[in-house]
CSV table of C-alpha atoms in Angstrom, one decimal:
chain,number,residue,atom,x,y,z
A,242,UNK,CA,75.1,17.2,1.2
A,243,UNK,CA,74.2,13.8,0.0
A,244,UNK,CA,74.0,10.7,2.3
A,245,UNK,CA,75.4,7.4,1.0
A,246,UNK,CA,72.9,4.4,0.1
A,247,UNK,CA,73.2,1.8,2.8
A,248,UNK,CA,74.3,-0.7,0.1
A,249,UNK,CA,77.0,1.3,-1.5
A,250,UNK,CA,80.2,-0.4,-2.3
A,251,UNK,CA,82.3,1.8,-4.4
A,252,UNK,CA,85.9,2.7,-5.1
A,253,UNK,CA,86.8,6.4,-5.7
A,254,UNK,CA,90.0,6.9,-7.8
A,255,UNK,CA,91.4,10.6,-7.6
A,256,UNK,CA,94.3,12.1,-9.3
A,257,UNK,CA,95.9,12.4,-5.9
A,258,UNK,CA,95.0,11.2,-2.3
A,259,UNK,CA,96.3,12.5,1.1
A,260,UNK,CA,96.0,10.0,3.7
A,261,UNK,CA,96.9,12.4,6.5
A,262,UNK,CA,100.7,12.1,6.1
A,263,UNK,CA,101.5,11.3,2.4
A,264,UNK,CA,100.4,12.5,-0.9
A,265,UNK,CA,99.4,9.4,-3.0
A,266,UNK,CA,98.9,8.8,-6.8
A,267,UNK,CA,97.5,5.6,-8.3
A,268,UNK,CA,95.6,4.9,-5.2
A,269,UNK,CA,91.6,4.3,-4.8
A,270,UNK,CA,89.8,4.6,-1.6
A,271,UNK,CA,87.1,2.1,-1.0
A,272,UNK,CA,83.8,3.2,0.5
A,273,UNK,CA,81.2,0.8,2.0
A,274,UNK,CA,78.1,2.6,3.1
A,275,UNK,CA,79.7,6.1,3.1
A,276,UNK,CA,82.8,4.9,5.3
A,277,UNK,CA,86.2,4.4,4.2
A,278,UNK,CA,87.1,0.6,4.0
A,279,UNK,CA,90.5,0.7,2.8
A,280,UNK,CA,93.0,1.7,0.1
A,281,UNK,CA,94.4,0.1,-2.9
A,282,UNK,CA,96.6,0.7,-5.8
A,283,UNK,CA,95.2,0.7,-9.3
A,284,UNK,CA,96.6,-2.7,-10.3
A,285,UNK,CA,95.4,-4.3,-7.1
A,286,UNK,CA,91.8,-3.5,-7.4
A,287,UNK,CA,89.4,-6.3,-7.3
A,288,UNK,CA,88.1,-7.3,-10.5
A,289,UNK,CA,84.4,-6.8,-10.0
A,290,UNK,CA,85.1,-3.4,-8.3
A,291,UNK,CA,83.0,-0.3,-9.2
A,292,UNK,CA,85.4,2.4,-9.7
A,293,UNK,CA,84.7,6.2,-10.3
A,294,UNK,CA,87.5,8.4,-11.5
A,295,UNK,CA,87.7,11.8,-9.8
A,296,UNK,CA,89.7,14.9,-10.9
A,297,UNK,CA,91.6,16.6,-8.0
A,298,UNK,CA,93.0,15.8,-4.7
A,299,UNK,CA,91.1,13.8,-1.9
A,300,UNK,CA,91.8,14.7,1.8
A,301,UNK,CA,90.4,14.7,5.1
A,302,UNK,CA,89.0,18.1,6.0
A,303,UNK,CA,91.3,20.7,7.6
A,304,UNK,CA,91.9,20.9,11.3
A,305,UNK,CA,92.0,24.6,12.4
A,306,UNK,CA,93.3,25.3,16.1
A,307,UNK,CA,92.5,29.0,16.2
A,308,UNK,CA,89.1,29.9,15.0
A,309,UNK,CA,87.6,33.0,17.1
A,310,UNK,CA,84.3,33.0,15.0
A,311,UNK,CA,82.5,32.5,11.8
A,312,UNK,CA,79.1,32.8,10.1
A,313,UNK,CA,78.6,36.0,11.9
A,314,UNK,CA,79.2,34.6,15.3
A,315,UNK,CA,82.1,35.3,17.7
A,316,UNK,CA,82.8,32.8,20.5
A,317,UNK,CA,83.4,35.8,23.0
A,318,UNK,CA,80.0,37.5,22.6
A,319,UNK,CA,78.1,34.1,21.9
A,320,UNK,CA,79.6,31.6,24.4
A,321,UNK,CA,76.9,29.1,24.1
A,322,UNK,CA,76.3,25.8,22.5
A,323,UNK,CA,74.3,27.1,19.8
A,324,UNK,CA,77.0,29.8,19.3
A,325,UNK,CA,79.5,27.3,18.7
A,326,UNK,CA,77.5,25.2,16.5
A,327,UNK,CA,77.0,28.3,14.2
A,328,UNK,CA,80.7,28.8,14.1
A,329,UNK,CA,81.6,25.3,13.2
A,330,UNK,CA,79.0,24.8,10.8
A,331,UNK,CA,80.2,27.9,8.9
A,332,UNK,CA,83.8,26.7,8.7
A,333,UNK,CA,82.5,23.1,7.8
A,334,UNK,CA,81.0,24.4,4.8
A,335,UNK,CA,84.4,25.9,3.7
A,336,UNK,CA,86.5,22.9,4.1
A,337,UNK,CA,87.4,23.0,7.9
A,338,UNK,CA,85.9,20.0,9.4
A,339,UNK,CA,87.7,19.9,12.8
A,340,UNK,CA,88.5,22.9,14.9
A,341,UNK,CA,89.2,24.2,18.4
A,342,UNK,CA,87.0,27.3,18.8
A,343,UNK,CA,89.0,30.2,20.5
A,344,UNK,CA,87.9,32.4,23.2
A,345,UNK,CA,90.2,35.6,23.6
A,346,UNK,CA,91.0,37.8,26.5
A,347,UNK,CA,88.0,39.1,28.1
A,348,UNK,CA,86.1,39.6,31.3
A,349,UNK,CA,86.3,36.5,33.8
A,350,UNK,CA,82.6,35.6,33.3
A,351,UNK,CA,83.1,35.4,29.5
A,352,UNK,CA,86.0,32.8,30.0
A,353,UNK,CA,83.4,31.0,32.5
A,354,UNK,CA,80.6,30.9,30.1
A,355,UNK,CA,82.9,29.7,27.1
A,356,UNK,CA,84.1,26.8,29.3
A,357,UNK,CA,80.5,25.8,30.0
A,358,UNK,CA,79.6,26.1,26.4
A,359,UNK,CA,82.4,23.9,25.5
A,360,UNK,CA,81.3,21.0,28.1
A,361,UNK,CA,78.0,20.8,26.1
A,362,UNK,CA,79.5,21.3,22.6
A,363,UNK,CA,82.5,19.1,22.6
A,364,UNK,CA,82.4,16.4,20.1
A,365,UNK,CA,79.7,17.8,18.2
A,366,UNK,CA,80.0,19.8,14.9
A,367,UNK,CA,83.7,18.9,14.4
A,368,UNK,CA,84.6,20.5,17.7
A,369,UNK,CA,87.7,18.9,19.0
A,370,UNK,CA,88.3,21.0,22.2
A,371,UNK,CA,89.0,24.5,23.2
A,372,UNK,CA,91.7,27.2,22.6
A,373,UNK,CA,92.0,29.7,25.4
A,374,UNK,CA,93.9,32.6,24.0
A,375,UNK,CA,94.6,34.9,26.9
A,376,UNK,CA,93.8,36.6,29.3
A,377,UNK,CA,97.2,35.6,30.7
A,378,UNK,CA,99.4,37.6,28.4
A,379,UNK,CA,101.4,40.8,27.8
A,380,UNK,CA,99.8,44.3,27.6
A,381,UNK,CA,102.7,45.4,25.5
A,382,UNK,CA,102.0,42.7,22.9
A,383,UNK,CA,98.1,42.3,23.3
A,384,UNK,CA,97.3,43.1,19.6
A,385,UNK,CA,93.5,43.5,19.3
A,386,UNK,CA,92.9,41.7,22.9
A,387,UNK,CA,91.5,44.4,25.5
A,388,UNK,CA,94.2,45.6,27.8
A,389,UNK,CA,91.7,46.1,30.8
A,390,UNK,CA,91.1,42.3,30.8
A,391,UNK,CA,94.7,41.2,30.8
A,392,UNK,CA,95.7,39.5,34.1
A,393,UNK,CA,98.0,37.0,35.5
A,394,UNK,CA,97.3,33.2,35.5
A,395,UNK,CA,95.2,32.5,38.6
A,396,UNK,CA,93.7,29.5,40.6
A,397,UNK,CA,90.3,30.0,38.9
A,398,UNK,CA,91.8,29.6,35.3
A,399,UNK,CA,93.7,26.6,36.6
A,400,UNK,CA,90.4,25.3,37.9
A,401,UNK,CA,88.6,25.7,34.6
A,402,UNK,CA,91.4,24.2,32.6
A,403,UNK,CA,91.4,21.1,35.2
A,404,UNK,CA,87.5,20.8,34.8
A,405,UNK,CA,87.8,20.5,31.2
A,406,UNK,CA,90.7,18.0,31.3
A,407,UNK,CA,89.0,15.9,33.8
A,408,UNK,CA,86.1,15.6,31.2
A,409,UNK,CA,88.8,14.6,28.5
A,410,UNK,CA,88.3,17.8,26.6
A,411,UNK,CA,91.4,18.9,24.9
A,412,UNK,CA,92.8,22.3,25.9
A,413,UNK,CA,95.1,24.5,24.1
A,414,UNK,CA,96.2,27.6,26.2
A,415,UNK,CA,98.1,30.7,24.9
A,416,UNK,CA,99.9,32.8,27.5
A,417,UNK,CA,103.1,34.9,27.9
A,418,UNK,CA,105.8,34.5,30.4
A,419,UNK,CA,104.7,38.0,31.7
A,420,UNK,CA,101.5,36.4,32.7
A,421,UNK,CA,102.5,33.3,34.7
A,422,UNK,CA,104.7,32.2,37.7
A,423,UNK,CA,107.4,29.7,37.8
A,424,UNK,CA,105.9,26.2,37.8
A,425,UNK,CA,102.5,27.3,36.1
A,426,UNK,CA,103.0,26.0,32.7
A,427,UNK,CA,104.3,22.7,34.3
A,428,UNK,CA,101.0,22.4,36.2
A,429,UNK,CA,99.0,23.1,33.1
A,430,UNK,CA,100.9,20.3,31.2
A,431,UNK,CA,100.6,18.0,34.1
A,432,UNK,CA,96.8,18.3,33.7
A,433,UNK,CA,97.0,17.5,30.1
A,434,UNK,CA,96.7,20.8,28.5
A,435,UNK,CA,98.8,22.1,25.6
A,436,UNK,CA,100.5,25.3,26.5
A,437,UNK,CA,101.5,27.9,23.7
A,438,UNK,CA,103.6,31.1,24.0
A,439,UNK,CA,102.0,33.9,22.5
A,440,UNK,CA,101.2,37.7,22.7
A,441,UNK,CA,104.6,38.1,24.6
A,442,UNK,CA,107.3,40.9,24.7
A,443,UNK,CA,109.7,38.6,26.5
A,444,UNK,CA,113.0,37.6,25.3
A,445,UNK,CA,114.5,34.4,24.9
A,446,UNK,CA,115.8,34.2,28.5
A,447,UNK,CA,112.2,34.6,29.7
A,448,UNK,CA,110.6,32.2,27.2
A,449,UNK,CA,112.9,29.3,27.6
A,450,UNK,CA,111.9,28.2,31.1
A,451,UNK,CA,108.3,27.8,29.7
A,452,UNK,CA,109.6,25.6,27.0
A,453,UNK,CA,111.4,23.7,29.7
A,454,UNK,CA,108.2,23.2,31.7
A,455,UNK,CA,106.4,21.8,28.6
A,456,UNK,CA,105.1,24.7,26.4
A,457,UNK,CA,104.9,23.3,22.9
A,458,UNK,CA,103.6,25.9,20.5
A,459,UNK,CA,104.2,29.6,19.5
A,460,UNK,CA,100.9,31.2,18.7
A,461,UNK,CA,100.8,33.0,15.4
A,462,UNK,CA,104.7,33.2,14.8
A,463,UNK,CA,105.8,37.0,14.2
A,464,UNK,CA,102.3,38.3,15.2
A,465,UNK,CA,101.6,39.5,18.7
A,466,UNK,CA,105.3,38.7,19.9
A,467,UNK,CA,108.9,40.2,20.4
A,468,UNK,CA,110.9,40.2,17.1
A,469,UNK,CA,114.4,39.1,16.1
A,470,UNK,CA,117.2,41.6,16.4
A,471,UNK,CA,121.1,41.0,16.1
A,472,UNK,CA,121.6,40.3,19.9
A,473,UNK,CA,118.2,39.1,20.9
A,474,UNK,CA,116.3,36.3,19.1
A,475,UNK,CA,112.9,37.4,20.9
A,476,UNK,CA,110.0,35.2,20.7
A,477,UNK,CA,110.2,34.8,16.9
A,478,UNK,CA,113.9,33.3,16.9
A,479,UNK,CA,113.2,31.4,20.0
A,480,UNK,CA,110.2,29.8,18.4
A,481,UNK,CA,111.9,29.0,15.1
A,482,UNK,CA,115.1,27.7,16.8
A,483,UNK,CA,112.9,25.5,19.3
A,484,UNK,CA,111.6,22.0,18.9
A,485,UNK,CA,108.1,23.4,19.5
A,486,UNK,CA,105.5,23.8,16.8
A,487,UNK,CA,104.8,27.2,15.4
A,488,UNK,CA,101.5,28.4,13.9
A,489,UNK,CA,101.1,30.9,11.3
A,490,UNK,CA,98.6,33.0,9.5
A,491,UNK,CA,99.3,32.7,5.7
A,492,UNK,CA,96.7,35.3,4.6
A,493,UNK,CA,99.5,37.6,2.8
A,494,UNK,CA,98.6,40.5,5.4
A,495,UNK,CA,99.7,39.2,8.7
A,496,UNK,CA,103.2,37.8,7.7
A,497,UNK,CA,105.3,38.8,4.7
A,498,UNK,CA,105.5,35.7,2.4
A,499,UNK,CA,109.5,35.8,2.4
A,500,UNK,CA,109.4,35.8,6.2
A,501,UNK,CA,107.1,32.8,6.1
A,502,UNK,CA,109.7,31.0,3.6
A,503,UNK,CA,112.4,32.0,6.0
A,504,UNK,CA,110.9,30.6,9.2
A,505,UNK,CA,109.8,27.3,7.5
A,506,UNK,CA,113.1,26.7,6.0
A,507,UNK,CA,115.0,27.5,9.3
A,508,UNK,CA,112.9,25.1,11.6
A,509,UNK,CA,114.8,22.9,13.8
A,510,UNK,CA,112.4,19.9,13.4
A,511,UNK,CA,110.5,18.8,10.5
A,512,UNK,CA,106.6,19.2,10.4
A,513,UNK,CA,106.5,21.5,13.2
A,514,UNK,CA,104.7,24.3,11.3
A,515,UNK,CA,100.9,24.7,11.4
A,516,UNK,CA,98.5,26.8,9.6
A,517,UNK,CA,95.8,28.7,11.4
A,518,UNK,CA,93.1,30.9,10.3
A,519,UNK,CA,92.7,33.1,13.2
A,520,UNK,CA,89.4,33.7,11.4
A,521,UNK,CA,86.7,35.9,12.8
A,522,UNK,CA,82.7,36.1,12.3
A,523,UNK,CA,83.3,37.6,8.7
A,524,UNK,CA,84.3,34.1,7.5
A,525,UNK,CA,81.2,32.7,6.0
A,526,UNK,CA,79.4,35.8,7.5
A,527,UNK,CA,78.9,39.6,7.0
A,528,UNK,CA,81.5,42.1,6.4
A,529,UNK,CA,81.6,43.5,10.0
A,530,UNK,CA,81.4,42.4,13.7
A,531,UNK,CA,81.8,43.9,17.1
A,532,UNK,CA,84.5,43.3,19.4
A,533,UNK,CA,84.7,44.7,22.8
A,534,UNK,CA,81.8,47.0,22.0
A,535,UNK,CA,83.6,48.4,18.7
A,536,UNK,CA,83.2,47.8,15.2
A,537,UNK,CA,85.6,45.7,13.1
A,538,UNK,CA,85.1,45.7,9.3
A,539,UNK,CA,86.5,44.1,6.5
A,540,UNK,CA,88.6,46.2,3.9
A,541,UNK,CA,90.8,45.1,1.1
A,542,UNK,CA,90.9,41.6,2.5
A,543,UNK,CA,92.0,42.7,5.9
A,544,UNK,CA,90.0,43.0,9.2
A,545,UNK,CA,90.6,46.4,10.7
A,546,UNK,CA,89.5,48.0,14.1
A,547,UNK,CA,89.0,51.6,15.0
A,548,UNK,CA,92.7,52.1,15.5
A,549,UNK,CA,93.5,50.8,12.0
A,550,UNK,CA,95.2,47.7,13.3
A,551,UNK,CA,94.6,44.1,12.1
A,552,UNK,CA,91.8,42.5,14.3
A,553,UNK,CA,92.0,38.8,13.5
A,554,UNK,CA,91.8,37.5,10.0
A,555,UNK,CA,89.4,36.9,7.2
A,556,UNK,CA,90.9,33.6,5.5
A,557,UNK,CA,89.7,30.0,5.4
A,558,UNK,CA,92.1,27.1,5.7
A,559,UNK,CA,91.7,26.0,2.1
A,560,UNK,CA,92.8,29.6,1.0
A,561,UNK,CA,95.7,29.4,3.3
A,562,UNK,CA,96.8,26.0,1.8
A,563,UNK,CA,96.2,27.2,-1.7
A,564,UNK,CA,98.4,30.3,-1.1
A,565,UNK,CA,101.1,28.2,0.3
A,566,UNK,CA,101.2,25.9,-2.6
A,567,UNK,CA,100.4,28.0,-5.7
A,568,UNK,CA,102.0,31.3,-4.5
A,569,UNK,CA,104.8,30.4,-2.1
A,570,UNK,CA,105.4,27.0,-4.0
A,571,UNK,CA,105.8,24.9,-0.9
A,572,UNK,CA,105.4,21.1,-1.7
A,573,UNK,CA,101.6,20.1,-1.5
A,574,UNK,CA,102.3,17.3,0.9
A,575,UNK,CA,104.2,19.3,3.3
A,576,UNK,CA,101.3,22.0,3.2
A,577,UNK,CA,98.6,19.5,3.7
A,578,UNK,CA,100.3,18.3,6.9
A,579,UNK,CA,100.5,21.8,8.0
A,580,UNK,CA,96.8,22.3,7.8
A,581,UNK,CA,96.0,18.7,9.1
A,582,UNK,CA,98.3,16.3,10.7
A,583,UNK,CA,100.6,18.7,12.3
A,584,UNK,CA,97.9,20.3,14.5
A,585,UNK,CA,96.6,16.9,15.0
A,586,UNK,CA,100.0,15.7,16.4
A,587,UNK,CA,100.3,18.9,18.4
A,588,UNK,CA,96.9,18.0,20.2
A,589,UNK,CA,97.4,14.5,20.2
A,590,UNK,CA,94.4,13.8,18.0
A,591,UNK,CA,96.1,12.1,15.0
A,592,UNK,CA,93.7,8.9,14.7
A,593,UNK,CA,90.6,10.9,15.3
A,594,UNK,CA,91.4,13.9,13.0
A,595,UNK,CA,94.1,12.9,10.5
A,596,UNK,CA,93.1,9.4,9.3
A,597,UNK,CA,91.3,8.6,6.4
A,598,UNK,CA,90.0,5.4,8.0
A,599,UNK,CA,88.3,7.5,10.8
A,600,UNK,CA,87.0,10.1,8.4
A,601,UNK,CA,83.6,9.9,7.0
A,602,UNK,CA,82.8,10.9,3.5
A,603,UNK,CA,80.8,13.9,4.6
A,604,UNK,CA,84.0,15.2,6.2
A,605,UNK,CA,86.4,14.4,3.3
A,606,UNK,CA,87.1,17.0,0.6
A,607,UNK,CA,87.8,16.7,-3.2
A,608,UNK,CA,89.9,19.8,-3.9
A,609,UNK,CA,90.1,21.1,-7.5
A,610,UNK,CA,93.6,21.0,-9.1
A,611,UNK,CA,94.0,24.7,-8.8
A,612,UNK,CA,93.1,24.6,-5.0
A,613,UNK,CA,90.5,27.5,-5.6
A,614,UNK,CA,87.2,25.1,-4.9
A,615,UNK,CA,86.2,21.7,-3.3
A,616,UNK,CA,83.2,19.6,-3.0
A,617,UNK,CA,82.6,17.1,-0.2
A,618,UNK,CA,83.2,13.5,-1.0
A,619,UNK,CA,79.8,12.5,0.1
A,620,UNK,CA,78.6,14.4,-2.9
A,621,UNK,CA,80.6,12.1,-5.1
A,622,UNK,CA,79.1,8.8,-3.9
């Protein structure tokens, strides 16, 4: 990756520019010493400006709030500062420049080590916080999570979250109504954690109190949750009807494309859908890894465990964005918000993650017109 000279002053003029909210045309971005110094329409450029035309779309890199692993490393089995750096760097090279590494249901000491590692790794390598997915979930909807480690929310988990929040480290926690008592979600929200409903077999009547206490996300909508039927909306219908955010895995394997279209059209609030990868170590790594002592392997683009069930995803954020735009035909501006500004809004990180002015050229992408490839903008300077 190239580094801009100290005296560089240049305007880059791409076909399209995503500023974190809107997709702009006829707009150039000004770089001084590798940092964004402003935007200008083509007609307003200074007379002496050095301008370089670019083919494609310029955008800040993507923000993925659910990354279990990458580059051959799984957070659960390598809960160290070095493990987190390896995961983050693998995804950075694939266009995801901000992330929440995700630790899933496991033994109590794994969560302890994961939290300790996050204290050291936060703020480095694009790491913007932690996603704790489980262990306070439903065994019936555990998915690939290990049933023996599923347990109710306890004081130690609350202490770990409080410790992270006292250090101003963002925390996203996925849990189920089956795993919490009345008031637990409110306590987490009061600490400043973002709470998500996921891996639950509960119906609407059990889920709505969590929303009233402040839960503001449904984790990978459709997957690991109760479904809609004629007399019970389940977690899926409750999420779609709510004003909370909903994350989705758009790899073409976890959710049928028509169901994605249906859910997005039906949302009660605009810009409350979030793309996630739910990626595992095979992204940027080998075609297999070990989870809970068992082999998970890549087959026909899907990650399969010993039972033949899906075990996480093998997809990048760029691939997800490309599918949503080129195959499902959603507007590019809407999809880009799903991969950047919507998750930033959920986590309260709009300025640090989804703003051109606060993004260096090494974390900006020039995406090809067909969305199949990209370069870092630093390579264009």
